[in-house]
XYZ file of C-alpha atoms in Angstrom:
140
model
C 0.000 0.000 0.000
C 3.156 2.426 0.806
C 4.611 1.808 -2.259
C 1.366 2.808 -4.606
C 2.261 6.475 -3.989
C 5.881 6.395 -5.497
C 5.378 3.758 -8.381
C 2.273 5.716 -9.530
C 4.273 9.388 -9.186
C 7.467 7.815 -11.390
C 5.053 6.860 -13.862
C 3.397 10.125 -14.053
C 6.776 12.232 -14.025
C 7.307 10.141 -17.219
C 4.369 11.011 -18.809
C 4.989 14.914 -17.694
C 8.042 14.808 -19.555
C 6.324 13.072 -22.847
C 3.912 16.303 -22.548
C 6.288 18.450 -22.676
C 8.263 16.878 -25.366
C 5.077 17.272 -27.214
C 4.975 20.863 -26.333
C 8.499 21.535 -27.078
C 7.329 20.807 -30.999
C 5.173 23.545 -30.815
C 7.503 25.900 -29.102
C 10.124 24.784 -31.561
C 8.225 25.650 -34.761
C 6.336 29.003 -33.213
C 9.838 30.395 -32.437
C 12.610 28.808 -33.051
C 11.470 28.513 -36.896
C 11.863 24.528 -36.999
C 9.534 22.260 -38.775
C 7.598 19.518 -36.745
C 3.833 18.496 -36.766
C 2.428 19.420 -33.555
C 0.239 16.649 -32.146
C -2.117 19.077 -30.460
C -5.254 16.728 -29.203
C -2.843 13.931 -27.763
C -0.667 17.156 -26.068
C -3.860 18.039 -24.318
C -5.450 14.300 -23.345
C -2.018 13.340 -22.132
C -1.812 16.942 -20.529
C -4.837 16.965 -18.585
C -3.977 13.508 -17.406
C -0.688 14.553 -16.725
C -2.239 17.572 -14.564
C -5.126 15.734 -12.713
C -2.200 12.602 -11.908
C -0.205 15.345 -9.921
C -3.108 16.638 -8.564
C -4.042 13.660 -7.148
C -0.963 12.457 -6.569
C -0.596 14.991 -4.221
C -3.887 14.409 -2.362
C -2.941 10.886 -1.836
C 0.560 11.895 -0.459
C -1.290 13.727 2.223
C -3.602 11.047 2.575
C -1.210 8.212 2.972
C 0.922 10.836 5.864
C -2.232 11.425 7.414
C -3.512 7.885 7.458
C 0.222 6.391 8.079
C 1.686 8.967 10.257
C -1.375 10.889 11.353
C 1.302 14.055 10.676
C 0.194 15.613 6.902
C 3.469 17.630 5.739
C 6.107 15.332 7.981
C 8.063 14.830 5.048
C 9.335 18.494 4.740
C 10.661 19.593 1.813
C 8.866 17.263 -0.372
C 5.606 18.445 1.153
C 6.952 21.641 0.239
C 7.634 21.432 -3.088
C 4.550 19.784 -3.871
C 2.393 22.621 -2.336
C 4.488 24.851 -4.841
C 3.622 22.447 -7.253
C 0.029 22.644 -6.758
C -0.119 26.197 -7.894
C 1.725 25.362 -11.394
C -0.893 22.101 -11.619
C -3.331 25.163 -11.370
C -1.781 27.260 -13.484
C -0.791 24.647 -16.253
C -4.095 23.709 -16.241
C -6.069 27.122 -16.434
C -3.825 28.346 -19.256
C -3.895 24.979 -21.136
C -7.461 24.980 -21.156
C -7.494 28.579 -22.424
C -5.016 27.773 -25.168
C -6.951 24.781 -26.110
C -10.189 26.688 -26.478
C -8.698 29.412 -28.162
C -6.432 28.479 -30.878
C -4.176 31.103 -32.525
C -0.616 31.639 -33.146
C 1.862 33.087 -31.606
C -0.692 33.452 -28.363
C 1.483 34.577 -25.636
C 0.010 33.194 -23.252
C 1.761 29.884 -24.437
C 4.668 31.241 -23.214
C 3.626 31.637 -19.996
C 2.202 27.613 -20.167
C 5.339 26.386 -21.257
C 7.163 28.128 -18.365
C 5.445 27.107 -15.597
C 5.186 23.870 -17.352
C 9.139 23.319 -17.282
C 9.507 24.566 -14.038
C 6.449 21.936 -13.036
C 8.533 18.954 -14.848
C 11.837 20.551 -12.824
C 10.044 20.243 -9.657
C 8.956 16.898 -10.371
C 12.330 15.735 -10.738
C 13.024 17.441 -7.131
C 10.404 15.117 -5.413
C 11.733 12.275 -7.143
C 15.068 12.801 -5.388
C 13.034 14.336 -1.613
C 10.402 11.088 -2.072
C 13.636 8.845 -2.441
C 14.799 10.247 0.781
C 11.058 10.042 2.522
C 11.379 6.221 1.113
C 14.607 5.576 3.122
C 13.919 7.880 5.947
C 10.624 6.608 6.996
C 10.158 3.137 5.244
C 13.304 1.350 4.783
């Protein structure tokens, strides 16, 4: 049961990353002037799976301290992080959704969704490397 919370994170940090490859298409022909087909409906499926994944992902974090350790936010800096997560999941989200429902080039508010998107994946990477240490610290 301990161990649903990390195996189903690593798999959704890999499927962040696949996102934003997708993205980085995009970004790469809108301004970096490279060719590449953007695969726009499977960016946004896989993106709002990607998104609700974290989400939840950090619900059942809390959950699983709570329940476990009755102590939400006892594993420090990766509690941390993923509060500061939260708002990008938010963010991500919101200006995805606007960007799907209003299509045009050069919007710049894709700008702003790739940024917080990156620093989302970035992040993601950090809690692989704090849940490692919540892993040994409390479980092994």
């Amino acid at each position: 049961m301990l161990y649903a919370h990390p195996i189903l994170m690593l798999c959704l940090v890999a499927l962040t990353f696949y996102v934003l490859r997708l993205g980085a298409v995009r970004f790469a022909a809108v301004h970096l002037g490279r060719k590449g087909v953007f695969a726009w409906k499977r960016h946004v499926f896989l993106g709002r799976l990607a998104m609700a994944g974290l989400a939840a992902g950090m619900c059942g974090g809390l959950f699983m301290t709570w329940y476990f350790w009755s102590t939400p936010g006892s594993t420090g800096t990766h509690f941390h992080v993923a509060l500061a997560m939260m708002a990008l999941v938010a963010s991500g989200a919101a200006t995805g959704w606007s960007l799907d429902r209003v299509r045009k080039p050069k919007n710049p508010l894709a700008l702003l969704h790739a940024a917080g998107n990156v620093l989302l994946a970035l992040l993601a990477l950090v809690q692989m490397y704090t849940g490692y240490g919540v892993l040994k610290d409390f479980l092994w």
